[in-house]
Tab-separated table of C-alpha atoms in Angstrom:
chain	number	residue	atom	x	y	z
U	1	UNK	CA	-1.196	15.766	15.390
U	2	UNK	CA	-2.305	16.242	11.759
U	3	UNK	CA	-0.776	13.935	9.124
U	4	UNK	CA	0.003	14.996	5.911
U	5	UNK	CA	1.144	13.558	2.254
U	6	UNK	CA	1.766	15.095	-1.086
U	7	UNK	CA	2.734	14.253	-4.667
U	8	UNK	CA	3.510	16.495	-7.377
U	9	UNK	CA	0.363	18.350	-7.673
U	10	UNK	CA	-1.697	17.684	-4.284
U	11	UNK	CA	-1.529	17.866	-0.527
U	12	UNK	CA	-3.475	15.611	1.662
U	13	UNK	CA	-3.930	16.614	5.425
U	14	UNK	CA	-5.592	14.253	7.916
U	15	UNK	CA	-6.576	15.675	11.429
U	16	UNK	CA	-7.496	13.639	14.523
U	17	UNK	CA	-11.385	13.670	14.058
U	18	UNK	CA	-10.767	11.357	11.110
U	19	UNK	CA	-11.357	14.094	8.499
U	20	UNK	CA	-8.833	14.429	5.250
U	21	UNK	CA	-8.608	17.369	2.709
U	22	UNK	CA	-6.831	17.874	-0.467
U	23	UNK	CA	-5.149	21.154	-1.579
U	24	UNK	CA	-3.396	22.215	-4.263
U	25	UNK	CA	0.498	21.811	-3.526
U	26	UNK	CA	1.630	25.056	-5.472
U	27	UNK	CA	-1.133	27.647	-4.614
U	28	UNK	CA	-2.719	26.025	-1.591
U	29	UNK	CA	-6.086	26.316	-2.837
U	30	UNK	CA	-8.673	23.974	-1.295
U	31	UNK	CA	-9.889	21.205	-3.833
U	32	UNK	CA	-11.895	18.446	-1.655
U	33	UNK	CA	-12.913	16.884	1.205
U	34	UNK	CA	-11.742	13.175	0.635
U	35	UNK	CA	-12.863	11.501	3.804
U	36	UNK	CA	-15.444	12.139	6.694
U	37	UNK	CA	-15.389	10.894	10.222
U	38	UNK	CA	-13.343	7.683	9.969
U	39	UNK	CA	-14.015	5.383	13.063
U	40	UNK	CA	-10.243	5.554	14.218
U	41	UNK	CA	-7.760	8.669	13.659
U	42	UNK	CA	-5.558	8.583	10.477
U	43	UNK	CA	-1.968	7.685	11.477
U	44	UNK	CA	-0.655	8.001	8.018
U	45	UNK	CA	-1.379	9.254	4.508
U	46	UNK	CA	0.119	8.213	1.025
U	47	UNK	CA	-0.523	8.826	-2.600
U	48	UNK	CA	0.289	6.389	-5.221
U	49	UNK	CA	3.263	7.165	-7.558
U	50	UNK	CA	0.907	8.813	-10.000
U	51	UNK	CA	-1.302	10.429	-7.383
U	52	UNK	CA	-4.750	8.814	-8.239
U	53	UNK	CA	-4.943	6.966	-5.151
U	54	UNK	CA	-4.586	7.842	-1.407
U	55	UNK	CA	-4.145	5.243	1.194
U	56	UNK	CA	-5.212	6.288	5.011
U	57	UNK	CA	-3.769	4.003	7.518
U	58	UNK	CA	-5.664	3.862	10.879
U	59	UNK	CA	-4.195	2.391	14.244
U	60	UNK	CA	-3.690	-1.074	13.966
U	61	UNK	CA	-5.546	-1.367	10.412
U	62	UNK	CA	-9.172	-1.272	11.617
U	63	UNK	CA	-9.522	-0.828	8.710
U	64	UNK	CA	-7.162	0.717	6.344
U	65	UNK	CA	-8.793	2.502	3.242
U	66	UNK	CA	-7.975	3.254	-0.191
U	67	UNK	CA	-9.333	6.201	-1.730
U	68	UNK	CA	-9.707	7.069	-5.633
U	69	UNK	CA	-8.724	10.694	-5.768
U	70	UNK	CA	-10.298	11.681	-9.127
U	71	UNK	CA	-13.617	10.293	-8.010
U	72	UNK	CA	-13.226	11.154	-3.955
U	73	UNK	CA	-14.492	7.741	-3.446
U	74	UNK	CA	-13.438	5.002	-0.878
U	75	UNK	CA	-12.202	1.819	-3.075
U	76	UNK	CA	-11.369	-0.676	-0.596
U	77	UNK	CA	-10.933	-1.496	3.078
U	78	UNK	CA	-8.132	-3.680	4.238
U	79	UNK	CA	-7.020	-4.955	7.609
U	80	UNK	CA	-3.345	-5.850	8.799
U	81	UNK	CA	-0.662	-3.181	8.223
U	82	UNK	CA	1.942	-5.456	6.330
U	83	UNK	CA	1.459	-3.009	3.253
U	84	UNK	CA	0.622	0.455	3.951
U	85	UNK	CA	2.973	2.518	1.696
U	86	UNK	CA	1.096	3.747	-1.259
U	87	UNK	CA	4.183	4.188	-3.473
U	88	UNK	CA	4.689	0.393	-2.983
U	89	UNK	CA	1.063	-0.912	-2.430
U	90	UNK	CA	0.051	0.146	-5.905
U	91	UNK	CA	1.736	-0.210	-8.990
U	92	UNK	CA	3.474	2.124	-10.744
U	93	UNK	CA	0.879	2.137	-13.533
U	94	UNK	CA	-1.598	2.479	-11.044
U	95	UNK	CA	-3.824	-0.742	-11.997
U	96	UNK	CA	-2.783	-3.345	-9.163
U	97	UNK	CA	-2.913	-3.072	-5.409
U	98	UNK	CA	-1.386	-5.549	-3.163
U	99	UNK	CA	-2.694	-5.920	0.408
U	100	UNK	CA	-3.011	-8.503	2.988
U	101	UNK	CA	-6.196	-10.087	4.873
U	102	UNK	CA	-6.772	-12.575	7.683
U	103	UNK	CA	-7.790	-15.736	6.511
U	104	UNK	CA	-9.120	-18.875	8.184
U	105	UNK	CA	-7.330	-21.184	10.691
U	106	UNK	CA	-4.711	-18.124	11.749
U	107	UNK	CA	-3.281	-17.650	8.059
U	108	UNK	CA	-2.697	-14.366	6.049
U	109	UNK	CA	-3.712	-13.997	2.548
U	110	UNK	CA	-1.261	-11.829	0.193
U	111	UNK	CA	-3.824	-10.215	-2.066
U	112	UNK	CA	-3.735	-8.567	-5.300
U	113	UNK	CA	-6.515	-6.317	-6.239
U	114	UNK	CA	-7.089	-5.029	-10.214
U	115	UNK	CA	-8.086	-1.469	-9.638
U	116	UNK	CA	-9.065	-1.157	-13.308
U	117	UNK	CA	-11.791	-3.556	-13.197
U	118	UNK	CA	-15.299	-2.168	-11.989
U	119	UNK	CA	-15.862	-5.083	-9.493
U	120	UNK	CA	-12.279	-4.911	-8.154
U	121	UNK	CA	-11.097	-8.410	-9.491
U	122	UNK	CA	-8.938	-10.212	-6.527
U	123	UNK	CA	-6.265	-13.292	-7.072
U	124	UNK	CA	-4.577	-14.425	-3.717
U	125	UNK	CA	-1.244	-14.561	-4.527
U	126	UNK	CA	0.260	-16.640	-1.431
U	127	UNK	CA	-1.227	-17.627	1.984
U	128	UNK	CA	1.197	-17.874	4.798
U	129	UNK	CA	0.613	-18.434	8.852
U	130	UNK	CA	0.469	-15.245	10.678
U	131	UNK	CA	3.020	-14.238	13.300
U	132	UNK	CA	6.063	-14.396	11.211
U	133	UNK	CA	7.783	-11.650	9.010
U	134	UNK	CA	5.464	-10.786	6.035
U	135	UNK	CA	5.931	-7.798	3.755
U	136	UNK	CA	4.894	-7.322	0.052
U	137	UNK	CA	5.787	-4.369	-2.068
U	138	UNK	CA	5.615	-3.441	-5.827
U	139	UNK	CA	8.946	-3.112	-7.590
U	140	UNK	CA	10.127	0.481	-8.387
U	141	UNK	CA	10.231	-0.066	-12.234
U	142	UNK	CA	7.931	-3.130	-13.284
U	143	UNK	CA	4.757	-4.771	-12.008
U	144	UNK	CA	6.152	-7.461	-9.881
U	145	UNK	CA	5.312	-7.883	-6.391
U	146	UNK	CA	7.784	-8.937	-3.812
U	147	UNK	CA	6.823	-11.037	-1.056
U	148	UNK	CA	9.316	-11.278	2.022
U	149	UNK	CA	8.646	-13.765	4.661
U	150	UNK	CA	10.993	-15.286	7.452
U	151	UNK	CA	12.488	-17.965	5.147
U	152	UNK	CA	11.550	-17.378	1.264
U	153	UNK	CA	11.543	-14.178	-0.847
U	154	UNK	CA	9.125	-14.258	-3.711
U	155	UNK	CA	8.781	-12.312	-6.871
U	156	UNK	CA	5.461	-12.506	-8.645
U	157	UNK	CA	5.351	-11.195	-12.312
U	158	UNK	CA	1.890	-9.775	-12.586
U	159	UNK	CA	1.162	-9.892	-16.392
U	160	UNK	CA	2.194	-13.499	-16.525
U	161	UNK	CA	1.093	-14.411	-13.381
U	162	UNK	CA	4.569	-16.544	-12.716
U	163	UNK	CA	6.506	-16.605	-9.657
U	164	UNK	CA	9.895	-17.251	-8.672
U	165	UNK	CA	11.494	-17.683	-5.096
U	166	UNK	CA	14.547	-17.603	-3.027
U	167	UNK	CA	16.337	-17.768	0.282
U	168	UNK	CA	15.727	-14.717	2.511
U	169	UNK	CA	19.594	-13.376	3.201
U	170	UNK	CA	18.116	-9.866	4.246
U	171	UNK	CA	17.561	-10.707	7.881
U	172	UNK	CA	15.508	-8.932	10.538
U	173	UNK	CA	12.959	-6.370	8.766
U	174	UNK	CA	10.993	-3.866	10.062
U	175	UNK	CA	10.242	-2.430	6.513
U	176	UNK	CA	11.717	-2.890	3.019
U	177	UNK	CA	11.481	-1.055	-0.209
U	178	UNK	CA	12.580	-2.130	-3.917
U	179	UNK	CA	15.226	0.497	-5.141
U	180	UNK	CA	17.951	1.064	-7.672
U	181	UNK	CA	15.571	0.240	-10.702
U	182	UNK	CA	14.653	-3.019	-8.754
U	183	UNK	CA	18.640	-4.136	-8.262
U	184	UNK	CA	18.282	-4.145	-4.550
U	185	UNK	CA	16.210	-3.419	-1.359
U	186	UNK	CA	16.067	-0.446	1.081
U	187	UNK	CA	15.874	-2.410	4.603
U	188	UNK	CA	15.069	-0.632	7.801
U	189	UNK	CA	15.966	-2.960	10.681
U	190	UNK	CA	13.705	-3.480	13.866
U	191	UNK	CA	16.486	-1.356	15.926
U	192	UNK	CA	16.039	1.536	13.385
U	193	UNK	CA	19.398	0.838	11.302
U	194	UNK	CA	19.012	0.998	7.418
């Protein structure tokens, strides 16, 4: 089944061959072929808030890909699927990207990548044991990354590289999204309740 996503000006469509094309949202006019022949089929597409970046999610994150729509180039590949929603994985100013990757000894790193640097400077925000709850998302209105785990919830301020943490009172989480001008979270439970 084809996958698609849209922002204010474009629509991205993916097919089961691993291809993805971009069309003008208002006129339907073809603009570009963005992805060719991914080794896995695309299960989800998502634009960043401003529409500059597009994430293509593949089954089991083997690997997921981040594309710069303006240059039509692949920017980065990333593995696990704990962060796949472009609107939450990329800061609202489209400078920062948060994702996870496997580390040594069964650990997972939450990594912050500076998309404005030519060599994609990275900073590991936290390293945690694999197997537990781990979700990361940018705040709705600021360059703050929330990292939610089984026990603590941490908020990392990107500009100052400071963080604060507290007890996780959200319970079981399948997915989470900061909302309400960063005054709360929209939580999807494993049973489908919101």
